[in-house]
PDB file of C-alpha atoms and ligand atoms in Angstrom:
ATOM      1  CA  MET A   1      71.477 -51.289  61.093  1.00 62.00           C
ATOM      2  CA  ALA A   2      73.681 -52.728  58.359  1.00 76.00           C
ATOM      3  CA  GLU A   3      76.326 -50.141  57.459  1.00 84.00           C
ATOM      4  CA  ARG A   4      78.931 -51.194  54.936  1.00 92.00           C
ATOM      5  CA  ILE A   5      82.507 -51.248  56.160  1.00 96.00           C
ATOM      6  CA  ALA A   6      85.150 -50.603  53.524  1.00 97.00           C
ATOM      7  CA  THR A   7      88.369 -52.437  54.352  1.00 98.00           C
ATOM      8  CA  MET A   8      91.364 -50.161  54.846  1.00 98.00           C
ATOM      9  CA  ILE A   9      93.852 -52.722  56.248  1.00 98.00           C
ATOM     10  CA  ASP A  10      92.999 -56.400  56.006  1.00 98.00           C
ATOM     11  CA  ALA A  11      93.556 -58.946  58.790  1.00 98.00           C
ATOM     12  CA  GLN A  12      96.520 -60.564  57.063  1.00 98.00           C
ATOM     13  CA  LYS A  13      98.370 -57.257  56.692  1.00 98.00           C
ATOM     14  CA  ILE A  14      97.712 -56.399  60.336  1.00 98.00           C
ATOM     15  CA  GLN A  15      99.100 -59.739  61.513  1.00 98.00           C
ATOM     16  CA  ALA A  16     102.163 -59.472  59.267  1.00 98.00           C
ATOM     17  CA  ARG A  17     102.992 -55.995  60.597  1.00 98.00           C
ATOM     18  CA  ILE A  18     102.440 -57.071  64.207  1.00 98.00           C
ATOM     19  CA  ALA A  19     104.873 -59.963  63.696  1.00 98.00           C
ATOM     20  CA  GLU A  20     107.478 -57.394  62.560  1.00 98.00           C
ATOM     21  CA  LEU A  21     106.783 -55.160  65.571  1.00 98.00           C
ATOM     22  CA  GLY A  22     107.058 -58.172  67.885  1.00 98.00           C
ATOM     23  CA  ALA A  23     110.408 -59.146  66.405  1.00 98.00           C
ATOM     24  CA  GLN A  24     111.740 -55.595  66.838  1.00 98.00           C
ATOM     25  CA  ILE A  25     110.474 -55.345  70.433  1.00 98.00           C
ATOM     26  CA  THR A  26     111.927 -58.773  71.247  1.00 98.00           C
ATOM     27  CA  LYS A  27     115.306 -57.562  69.973  1.00 98.00           C
ATOM     28  CA  ASP A  28     115.185 -54.197  71.749  1.00 98.00           C
ATOM     29  CA  TYR A  29     114.229 -55.659  75.128  1.00 98.00           C
ATOM     30  CA  GLU A  30     116.918 -58.333  75.247  1.00 98.00           C
ATOM     31  CA  GLY A  31     117.691 -59.267  78.847  1.00 97.00           C
ATOM     32  CA  LYS A  32     114.710 -57.238  80.080  1.00 97.00           C
ATOM     33  CA  ARG A  33     111.324 -58.074  81.484  1.00 97.00           C
ATOM     34  CA  LEU A  34     108.655 -55.750  80.168  1.00 97.00           C
ATOM     35  CA  VAL A  35     105.245 -54.534  81.180  1.00 98.00           C
ATOM     36  CA  LEU A  36     102.702 -54.035  78.391  1.00 98.00           C
ATOM     37  CA  VAL A  37     100.208 -51.359  79.392  1.00 98.00           C
ATOM     38  CA  CYS A  38      97.068 -52.005  77.364  1.00 98.00           C
ATOM     39  CA  VAL A  39      95.032 -48.824  76.976  1.00 98.00           C
ATOM     40  CA  LEU A  40      91.376 -49.840  77.235  1.00 96.00           C
ATOM     41  CA  LYS A  41      89.154 -50.390  75.583  1.00 94.00           C
ATOM     42  CA  GLY A  42      90.407 -50.031  72.010  1.00 96.00           C
ATOM     43  CA  SER A  43      93.784 -51.779  72.450  1.00 98.00           C
ATOM     44  CA  PHE A  44      92.589 -55.091  73.842  1.00 98.00           C
ATOM     45  CA  VAL A  45      92.757 -56.929  70.502  1.00 98.00           C
ATOM     46  CA  PHE A  46      96.115 -55.408  69.494  1.00 98.00           C
ATOM     47  CA  THR A  47      97.634 -56.160  72.910  1.00 98.00           C
ATOM     48  CA  ALA A  48      96.512 -59.795  72.765  1.00 98.00           C
ATOM     49  CA  ASP A  49      98.149 -60.317  69.364  1.00 98.00           C
ATOM     50  CA  LEU A  50     101.260 -58.260  70.138  1.00 98.00           C
ATOM     51  CA  ALA A  51     101.919 -60.051  73.445  1.00 98.00           C
ATOM     52  CA  ARG A  52     101.997 -63.380  71.603  1.00 98.00           C
ATOM     53  CA  VAL A  53     104.732 -62.319  69.187  1.00 98.00           C
ATOM     54  CA  ILE A  54     107.062 -60.855  71.820  1.00 98.00           C
ATOM     55  CA  ASP A  55     109.529 -63.513  72.891  1.00 98.00           C
ATOM     56  CA  ARG A  56     110.437 -61.962  76.270  1.00 98.00           C
ATOM     57  CA  GLU A  57     109.191 -62.344  79.805  1.00 98.00           C
ATOM     58  CA  LEU A  58     106.367 -59.849  80.244  1.00 98.00           C
ATOM     59  CA  ARG A  59     103.304 -58.956  82.231  1.00 98.00           C
ATOM     60  CA  VAL A  60     100.209 -57.162  81.014  1.00 98.00           C
ATOM     61  CA  GLU A  61      98.514 -54.278  82.794  1.00 98.00           C
ATOM     62  CA  PHE A  62      95.306 -52.528  81.830  1.00 98.00           C
ATOM     63  CA  LEU A  63      94.663 -48.821  81.953  1.00 97.00           C
ATOM     64  CA  GLY A  64      91.151 -47.564  81.398  1.00 96.00           C
ATOM     65  CA  VAL A  65      91.025 -44.265  79.542  1.00 92.00           C
ATOM     66  CA  ARG A  66      88.143 -42.316  78.130  1.00 85.00           C
ATOM     67  CA  SER A  67      88.946 -39.613  75.609  1.00 72.00           C
ATOM     68  CA  TYR A  68      85.931 -39.717  73.322  1.00 56.00           C
ATOM     69  CA  GLY A  69      82.225 -39.182  73.820  1.00 51.00           C
ATOM     70  CA  GLU A  70      79.666 -41.097  71.839  1.00 46.00           C
ATOM     71  CA  GLY A  71      80.565 -39.336  68.599  1.00 52.00           C
ATOM     72  CA  THR A  72      83.674 -39.355  66.483  1.00 54.00           C
ATOM     73  CA  SER A  73      85.408 -36.138  67.512  1.00 56.00           C
ATOM     74  CA  SER A  74      87.851 -35.665  70.371  1.00 59.00           C
ATOM     75  CA  THR A  75      86.658 -33.874  73.472  1.00 59.00           C
ATOM     76  CA  GLY A  76      90.276 -33.194  74.409  1.00 62.00           C
ATOM     77  CA  VAL A  77      89.501 -34.475  77.893  1.00 70.00           C
ATOM     78  CA  VAL A  78      91.344 -37.574  79.060  1.00 83.00           C
ATOM     79  CA  GLN A  79      89.814 -39.379  81.996  1.00 86.00           C
ATOM     80  CA  ILE A  80      91.335 -42.401  83.778  1.00 92.00           C
ATOM     81  CA  THR A  81      88.553 -44.916  84.372  1.00 94.00           C
ATOM     82  CA  GLN A  82      90.751 -47.782  85.628  1.00 96.00           C
ATOM     83  CA  ASP A  83      94.282 -47.544  87.020  1.00 97.00           C
ATOM     84  CA  LEU A  84      97.167 -50.057  86.892  1.00 98.00           C
ATOM     85  CA  SER A  85      97.024 -52.842  89.463  1.00 97.00           C
ATOM     86  CA  LYS A  86     100.617 -52.371  90.738  1.00 96.00           C
ATOM     87  CA  PRO A  87     103.361 -49.736  90.996  1.00 97.00           C
ATOM     88  CA  ILE A  88     105.679 -49.571  87.967  1.00 98.00           C
ATOM     89  CA  GLU A  89     108.753 -47.990  89.566  1.00 98.00           C
ATOM     90  CA  GLY A  90     111.948 -49.380  88.020  1.00 98.00           C
ATOM     91  CA  GLU A  91     110.086 -51.341  85.341  1.00 98.00           C
ATOM     92  CA  ASP A  92     110.327 -51.229  81.547  1.00 98.00           C
ATOM     93  CA  ILE A  93     106.944 -49.988  80.372  1.00 98.00           C
ATOM     94  CA  LEU A  94     105.558 -50.236  76.868  1.00 99.00           C
ATOM     95  CA  ILE A  95     102.241 -48.446  76.382  1.00 98.00           C
ATOM     96  CA  VAL A  96     100.131 -50.286  73.793  1.00 98.00           C
ATOM     97  CA  GLU A  97      97.698 -47.967  72.031  1.00 98.00           C
ATOM     98  CA  ASP A  98      95.290 -48.681  69.185  1.00 98.00           C
ATOM     99  CA  ILE A  99      95.536 -45.297  67.473  1.00 98.00           C
ATOM    100  CA  VAL A 100      97.287 -41.974  68.000  1.00 97.00           C
ATOM    101  CA  ASP A 101      94.910 -39.341  66.682  1.00 94.00           C
ATOM    102  CA  THR A 102      95.325 -35.888  68.251  1.00 92.00           C
ATOM    103  CA  GLY A 103      98.061 -37.251  70.532  1.00 94.00           C
ATOM    104  CA  LEU A 104      96.323 -35.922  73.639  1.00 92.00           C
ATOM    105  CA  THR A 105      95.770 -39.349  75.212  1.00 94.00           C
ATOM    106  CA  ILE A 106      99.363 -40.526  74.802  1.00 95.00           C
ATOM    107  CA  ALA A 107     100.746 -37.157  75.944  1.00 94.00           C
ATOM    108  CA  HIS A 108      98.648 -37.431  79.098  1.00 93.00           C
ATOM    109  CA  LEU A 109      99.626 -41.065  79.731  1.00 95.00           C
ATOM    110  CA  LEU A 110     103.346 -40.366  79.223  1.00 96.00           C
ATOM    111  CA  GLU A 111     103.135 -37.595  81.778  1.00 94.00           C
ATOM    112  CA  LEU A 112     101.101 -39.652  84.239  1.00 94.00           C
ATOM    113  CA  LEU A 113     103.185 -42.834  84.034  1.00 97.00           C
ATOM    114  CA  GLY A 114     106.436 -40.852  83.901  1.00 98.00           C
ATOM    115  CA  THR A 115     105.764 -39.548  87.422  1.00 97.00           C
ATOM    116  CA  ARG A 116     105.759 -43.169  88.664  1.00 98.00           C
ATOM    117  CA  LYS A 117     109.493 -43.521  87.895  1.00 98.00           C
ATOM    118  CA  PRO A 118     109.612 -46.468  85.458  1.00 98.00           C
ATOM    119  CA  ALA A 119     113.083 -47.559  84.237  1.00 98.00           C
ATOM    120  CA  SER A 120     111.887 -46.848  80.683  1.00 98.00           C
ATOM    121  CA  LEU A 121     108.665 -45.703  79.066  1.00 98.00           C
ATOM    122  CA  LYS A 122     107.898 -46.300  75.387  1.00 98.00           C
ATOM    123  CA  VAL A 123     104.891 -46.259  73.098  1.00 98.00           C
ATOM    124  CA  CYS A 124     103.676 -48.857  70.610  1.00 99.00           C
ATOM    125  CA  ALA A 125     100.731 -47.744  68.472  1.00 98.00           C
ATOM    126  CA  LEU A 126      99.030 -49.743  65.747  1.00 98.00           C
ATOM    127  CA  LEU A 127      97.806 -46.660  63.858  1.00 98.00           C
ATOM    128  CA  HIS A 128      98.751 -42.993  63.540  1.00 98.00           C
ATOM    129  CA  LYS A 129      96.682 -40.245  61.923  1.00 97.00           C
ATOM    130  CA  PRO A 130      99.244 -37.434  61.538  1.00 97.00           C
ATOM    131  CA  ALA A 131      96.710 -35.087  59.868  1.00 94.00           C
ATOM    132  CA  ARG A 132      94.957 -34.648  63.233  1.00 90.00           C
ATOM    133  CA  THR A 133      97.984 -34.057  65.464  1.00 92.00           C
ATOM    134  CA  ARG A 134      97.432 -31.506  68.232  1.00 92.00           C
ATOM    135  CA  VAL A 135     100.446 -32.499  70.310  1.00 93.00           C
ATOM    136  CA  GLU A 136     103.528 -34.249  68.971  1.00 95.00           C
ATOM    137  CA  VAL A 137     104.187 -37.471  70.832  1.00 97.00           C
ATOM    138  CA  PRO A 138     106.983 -40.010  70.401  1.00 97.00           C
ATOM    139  CA  ILE A 139     105.813 -43.306  68.872  1.00 98.00           C
ATOM    140  CA  ASP A 140     108.615 -45.825  69.325  1.00 98.00           C
ATOM    141  CA  TYR A 141     106.874 -48.655  67.462  1.00 98.00           C
ATOM    142  CA  LEU A 142     104.250 -47.906  64.821  1.00 98.00           C
ATOM    143  CA  GLY A 143     102.119 -50.276  62.777  1.00 98.00           C
ATOM    144  CA  PHE A 144     100.630 -48.056  60.072  1.00 98.00           C
ATOM    145  CA  THR A 145     100.258 -44.372  59.223  1.00 98.00           C
ATOM    146  CA  ILE A 146      96.732 -43.732  57.923  1.00 98.00           C
ATOM    147  CA  GLU A 147      94.831 -40.902  56.298  1.00 97.00           C
ATOM    148  CA  ASP A 148      92.327 -38.774  58.165  1.00 95.00           C
ATOM    149  CA  LYS A 149      89.360 -41.139  58.243  1.00 95.00           C
ATOM    150  CA  PHE A 150      87.434 -42.476  61.212  1.00 95.00           C
ATOM    151  CA  VAL A 151      88.305 -46.169  61.391  1.00 97.00           C
ATOM    152  CA  VAL A 152      86.719 -49.119  63.159  1.00 98.00           C
ATOM    153  CA  GLY A 153      87.504 -52.766  63.797  1.00 98.00           C
ATOM    154  CA  TYR A 154      90.350 -54.696  65.397  1.00 98.00           C
ATOM    155  CA  GLY A 155      89.339 -53.258  68.791  1.00 98.00           C
ATOM    156  CA  LEU A 156      88.389 -49.793  67.543  1.00 98.00           C
ATOM    157  CA  ASP A 157      84.782 -48.754  67.933  1.00 96.00           C
ATOM    158  CA  TRP A 158      82.144 -46.381  66.725  1.00 95.00           C
ATOM    159  CA  SER A 159      79.850 -45.875  69.714  1.00 93.00           C
ATOM    160  CA  GLU A 160      80.985 -49.271  71.048  1.00 95.00           C
ATOM    161  CA  ARG A 161      80.255 -51.087  67.779  1.00 95.00           C
ATOM    162  CA  PHE A 162      82.563 -52.899  65.351  1.00 97.00           C
ATOM    163  CA  ARG A 163      85.327 -53.758  67.862  1.00 98.00           C
ATOM    164  CA  ASN A 164      85.058 -57.406  66.809  1.00 98.00           C
ATOM    165  CA  LEU A 165      85.889 -56.922  63.118  1.00 98.00           C
ATOM    166  CA  PRO A 166      89.149 -58.697  62.225  1.00 98.00           C
ATOM    167  CA  MET A 167      90.271 -55.865  59.926  1.00 98.00           C
ATOM    168  CA  ILE A 168      90.521 -52.071  60.075  1.00 98.00           C
ATOM    169  CA  GLY A 169      87.809 -50.403  58.044  1.00 98.00           C
ATOM    170  CA  VAL A 170      85.894 -47.229  57.350  1.00 97.00           C
ATOM    171  CA  VAL A 171      82.153 -46.929  57.933  1.00 92.00           C
ATOM    172  CA  GLU A 172      80.527 -45.929  54.672  1.00 89.00           C
ATOM    173  CA  PRO A 173      77.486 -43.670  54.854  1.00 78.00           C
ATOM    174  CA  SER A 174      74.358 -45.652  54.040  1.00 71.00           C
TER     175      SER A 174
HETATM  176  P1  LIG B 201      93.809 -39.016  70.757  1.00 64.03           P
HETATM  177  O1  LIG B 201      93.877 -38.678  72.217  1.00 64.03           O
HETATM  178  O2  LIG B 201      93.064 -37.971  69.983  1.00 64.03           O
HETATM  179  O3  LIG B 201      95.140 -39.346  70.155  1.00 64.03           O
HETATM  180  O4  LIG B 201      92.852 -40.247  70.602  1.00 64.03           O
HETATM  181  C1  LIG B 201      93.156 -41.486  70.997  1.00 64.03           C
HETATM  182  C2  LIG B 201      91.898 -42.312  71.176  1.00 64.03           C
HETATM  183  O5  LIG B 201      90.757 -41.815  70.441  1.00 64.03           O
HETATM  184  C3  LIG B 201      92.140 -43.686  70.645  1.00 64.03           C
HETATM  185  O6  LIG B 201      92.719 -44.513  71.617  1.00 64.03           O
HETATM  186  C4  LIG B 201      90.757 -44.150  70.229  1.00 64.03           C
HETATM  187  O7  LIG B 201      90.100 -44.718  71.320  1.00 64.03           O
HETATM  188  C5  LIG B 201      90.051 -42.871  69.819  1.00 64.03           C
HETATM  189  N1  LIG B 201      90.087 -42.691  68.364  1.00 64.03           N
HETATM  190  C6  LIG B 201      90.797 -41.781  67.658  1.00 64.03           C
HETATM  191  N2  LIG B 201      90.614 -41.915  66.337  1.00 64.03           N
HETATM  192  C7  LIG B 201      89.763 -42.959  66.185  1.00 64.03           C
HETATM  193  C8  LIG B 201      89.202 -43.615  65.030  1.00 64.03           C
HETATM  194  O8  LIG B 201      89.442 -43.287  63.852  1.00 64.03           O
HETATM  195  N3  LIG B 201      88.367 -44.651  65.309  1.00 64.03           N
HETATM  196  C9  LIG B 201      88.081 -45.076  66.558  1.00 64.03           C
HETATM  197  N4  LIG B 201      88.584 -44.501  67.652  1.00 64.03           N
HETATM  198  C10 LIG B 201      89.429 -43.448  67.471  1.00 64.03           C
END
């Protein structure tokens, strides 16, 4: 199948914005050691690039979450498929998420990780689709606000496809 992908945010723009986020995070976490919690699978590309522009001591943890079925609409059910490898009590946690859509996933993760008594708990999301908000969640660091379109690329998938595209795009009906 050869669907056409219309570019929404090109690779250069993504990298430029991530550099800005990294600089802000570096400033805000002065004197701290942070833990990046990469929300799998969609955030693996974003986390890899973000980690490299944060000039602070950090470690990376992975949290497996499933919130979507095979289609493009939210089931509203958030399932943990892989937990963190270590306790996070007393640590400065930054959740790294590809996109905040309904907000259900981040709301669930904030509640779950909050019970583990971290010193701080913040959210960094590359994309936000405010038109689809079902629960308001705090986004401490945000890359881009986008319109209500299903996007792929830069880690984001459509039934597991297109994660390897360097840009964020929209699948055009063929
Ligand atoms: P939320 O719980 O509705 O905020 O959804 C968060 C998760 O749904 C994201 O981490 C993505 O995995 C997935 N998702 C939401 N919107 C899109 C999209 O436009 N493209 C690809 N995945 C999406």
